[in-house]
Amino acid sequence: MVRPALALALTAVVIAGCTRTDWHEPPARTETVTASPTTDPTTTRTETAATSSTTDPTTARSGPATIPAPGRLRASTSTAGFVSPSGKIACTLSAGETPFARCDLRSGSLPVPPEVRGECIHDSGTSMVVDGDGARPGCVSDAVQGQSTTEARAAGWWREDFGEGSLGEAVLPYSRALDVGDGVGCESRTTGMTCRVGEHGFTINDTAYTTW
C-alpha cells in the first residue's frame, strides 16, 4: 500500500517530468526574426517547421543548403576572419577548444526581440553567435575585426582577386564558403551570411536573422 504522502510525491515527479521542456528542442526548429515593414518599433517573430506539410520538429530544416565543395575554402589555421563583399558584415570563426562563429553588422541593426535585448547589459542588436550550445543574438561590448589580407593569404584561403575591404580586411566573395575545422564554417551569399558549428547555425543580413 502506498502512503498518501508518497503517492503525492510520485504524482508531482510525473507531472514535472511531463511539463519539462527539453533544451535541445529549439535546434530542431527554425526561428526567423525580421524587421517590421511599418514604423511600429516592435518586431515580427515567427517559428516555422522545415516543410509546409508537417510541423513535426524532427523534419525541421537545418538552414540553407551548404555551398558545394568547389566553392569551399579551407584555412590552414584554426581561426579566420573576413568581411562580406558589401562591407556590411564582418565575421570571425574558430575551431579551437570551444568552436564558435560570430558575425557583426556594420550597417543597420538586427530586430532583436525586446525580451532578448532586455537581458543584455551590452549591445544585442548588431551581432550573431553560434557555438556548440546553439545560435543566438550576441551580447557584446566589442566589434569583430576581419583578418588582414596578409594574414588571410598566409592562412591559405585568400587571394587577391577576392578583394579587400575599406580597412584592408580580407573579403569572402559571394558563393564562397570558408571552413576552419570540421563543421565550423561560414558561407557568403548575396542574401546574407550563414555560419555553422555542427548542427547549429544562423543566417544574418541587415534586415533579419534566422537560427536553427
XYZ file of C-alpha atoms in Angstrom:
212
model
C 0.000 0.000 0.000
C 1.368 3.429 -0.995
C 1.189 6.018 1.710
C -0.759 9.199 0.735
C 2.323 11.425 1.154
C 4.436 9.155 -1.059
C 1.696 8.989 -3.689
C 1.544 12.766 -3.826
C 5.316 12.979 -4.193
C 5.303 10.487 -7.069
C 2.479 12.379 -8.776
C 4.468 15.620 -8.530
C 7.501 13.962 -10.134
C 5.409 12.616 -13.020
C 3.770 15.981 -13.636
C 7.151 17.733 -13.539
C 8.582 15.223 -15.997
C 5.681 15.725 -18.405
C 5.913 19.502 -18.419
C 9.703 19.812 -18.651
C 10.939 21.476 -21.819
C 13.934 19.747 -23.370
C 16.676 22.344 -24.037
C 17.618 20.579 -27.252
C 14.237 21.192 -28.897
C 14.961 24.666 -30.406
C 17.692 23.483 -32.846
C 15.070 21.213 -34.440
C 13.074 24.288 -35.411
C 13.918 27.368 -37.402
C 13.395 30.815 -35.910
C 13.336 33.828 -38.209
C 13.198 37.406 -36.960
C 12.626 40.225 -39.450
C 12.140 43.940 -39.185
C 8.546 45.141 -39.226
C 7.523 46.811 -42.517
C 5.777 49.580 -40.555
C 7.125 52.263 -38.234
C 5.977 50.224 -35.264
C 9.121 49.595 -33.166
C 8.025 46.031 -32.460
C 9.305 43.110 -34.487
C 7.659 40.265 -36.328
C 8.747 36.918 -34.934
C 7.853 33.552 -36.400
C 8.841 29.978 -35.845
C 8.329 27.599 -38.731
C 8.960 23.946 -39.404
C 11.114 22.836 -42.286
C 8.242 21.781 -44.513
C 4.731 23.040 -45.108
C 3.277 19.548 -44.897
C 4.075 18.880 -41.249
C 5.038 20.573 -38.014
C 6.929 17.574 -36.657
C 10.155 19.119 -35.290
C 12.154 16.091 -36.392
C 11.638 17.162 -40.011
C 12.696 20.780 -39.477
C 15.379 22.076 -41.785
C 18.921 22.821 -40.646
C 19.463 26.045 -42.549
C 20.095 26.690 -46.252
C 21.835 24.113 -48.400
C 25.599 24.267 -47.973
C 27.807 25.673 -50.707
C 29.294 22.683 -52.578
C 32.962 21.663 -52.440
C 34.203 23.644 -55.497
C 33.240 26.878 -53.746
C 34.612 25.977 -50.323
C 37.904 27.281 -48.965
C 39.878 25.871 -46.060
C 42.100 27.923 -43.770
C 45.322 26.314 -42.629
C 44.830 27.967 -39.239
C 42.212 27.208 -36.578
C 40.910 30.775 -36.712
C 39.953 33.131 -39.527
C 38.134 36.400 -40.121
C 36.735 38.308 -43.082
C 34.214 40.855 -44.304
C 31.427 40.459 -46.831
C 31.851 41.985 -50.311
C 29.476 44.801 -49.355
C 31.453 45.510 -46.202
C 28.263 45.390 -44.119
C 29.113 42.155 -42.269
C 32.325 41.157 -40.507
C 32.850 37.621 -39.203
C 35.317 35.634 -37.147
C 35.369 31.886 -36.583
C 37.411 29.439 -34.582
C 37.823 25.677 -34.385
C 39.697 25.903 -31.102
C 38.836 24.321 -27.762
C 35.403 25.969 -27.892
C 34.447 26.221 -31.592
C 32.354 29.255 -32.495
C 31.477 31.684 -35.256
C 30.360 35.278 -34.856
C 29.209 37.899 -37.349
C 28.636 41.609 -36.701
C 26.577 44.087 -38.686
C 28.492 47.234 -39.518
C 25.436 48.845 -41.036
C 21.920 48.616 -39.625
C 20.556 46.878 -36.569
C 19.043 43.447 -36.007
C 15.368 43.256 -34.973
C 16.180 41.508 -31.702
C 13.002 40.861 -29.643
C 12.629 43.180 -26.627
C 12.807 40.309 -24.134
C 16.179 39.239 -25.558
C 17.539 42.773 -25.735
C 16.431 43.447 -22.172
C 18.590 40.611 -20.833
C 21.775 42.116 -22.299
C 23.772 44.797 -20.499
C 25.842 45.458 -23.629
C 24.812 45.567 -27.309
C 22.482 42.849 -28.583
C 21.383 44.421 -31.860
C 24.399 44.002 -34.100
C 25.884 40.550 -33.522
C 25.039 36.865 -34.013
C 26.927 33.981 -32.392
C 26.848 30.210 -32.846
C 28.682 27.562 -30.839
C 28.032 24.097 -29.502
C 25.143 25.411 -27.407
C 23.245 26.889 -30.359
C 22.816 30.141 -32.290
C 21.596 33.405 -30.773
C 21.927 37.196 -30.861
C 25.217 38.169 -29.295
C 25.500 40.320 -26.191
C 28.802 42.046 -26.877
C 30.861 45.058 -25.905
C 33.395 44.800 -28.738
C 33.378 44.527 -32.537
C 34.630 41.897 -34.962
C 37.716 42.747 -36.986
C 38.407 40.650 -40.083
C 41.843 39.294 -40.912
C 44.130 41.489 -42.941
C 44.735 40.300 -46.475
C 48.301 39.432 -45.463
C 47.072 37.197 -42.629
C 44.378 35.592 -44.780
C 46.839 34.881 -47.575
C 49.232 33.296 -45.075
C 46.336 31.136 -43.827
C 45.978 29.844 -47.369
C 42.381 30.820 -48.146
C 42.517 34.353 -49.591
C 43.776 35.526 -52.947
C 43.980 38.981 -54.496
C 41.003 38.653 -56.829
C 38.743 38.149 -53.785
C 39.249 41.810 -52.955
C 39.711 43.636 -49.686
C 37.535 45.846 -47.523
C 37.988 49.531 -46.847
C 40.011 48.701 -43.720
C 42.318 46.300 -45.551
C 40.417 43.233 -44.383
C 40.125 40.076 -46.474
C 36.837 39.639 -48.340
C 34.979 36.333 -48.605
C 33.310 36.549 -52.042
C 29.684 35.652 -52.663
C 29.068 31.956 -53.378
C 32.188 31.066 -51.391
C 32.485 29.288 -48.046
C 35.344 29.298 -45.551
C 35.995 26.416 -43.143
C 38.458 26.394 -40.250
C 37.621 22.913 -38.998
C 35.190 20.077 -39.497
C 31.710 21.509 -39.099
C 32.922 25.072 -38.440
C 32.495 27.475 -41.321
C 30.741 30.453 -42.892
C 29.119 30.915 -46.298
C 28.844 34.205 -48.171
C 25.765 34.874 -50.308
C 24.080 37.956 -51.742
C 21.163 37.210 -49.401
C 23.312 37.187 -46.275
C 25.994 35.362 -44.324
C 25.453 31.857 -42.960
C 27.680 30.343 -40.256
C 27.529 26.868 -38.745
C 29.039 24.986 -35.835
C 27.975 21.372 -36.014
C 24.194 21.114 -36.291
C 23.614 24.712 -35.179
C 23.808 27.840 -37.272
C 22.484 31.250 -38.257
C 21.953 33.398 -41.320
C 22.262 37.158 -40.967
C 21.677 40.160 -43.207
C 20.934 43.807 -42.489
C 17.185 43.280 -42.025
C 16.737 39.842 -40.458
C 18.310 36.775 -38.918
C 17.467 33.077 -38.805
C 18.699 30.491 -36.297
C 18.411 26.719 -36.107
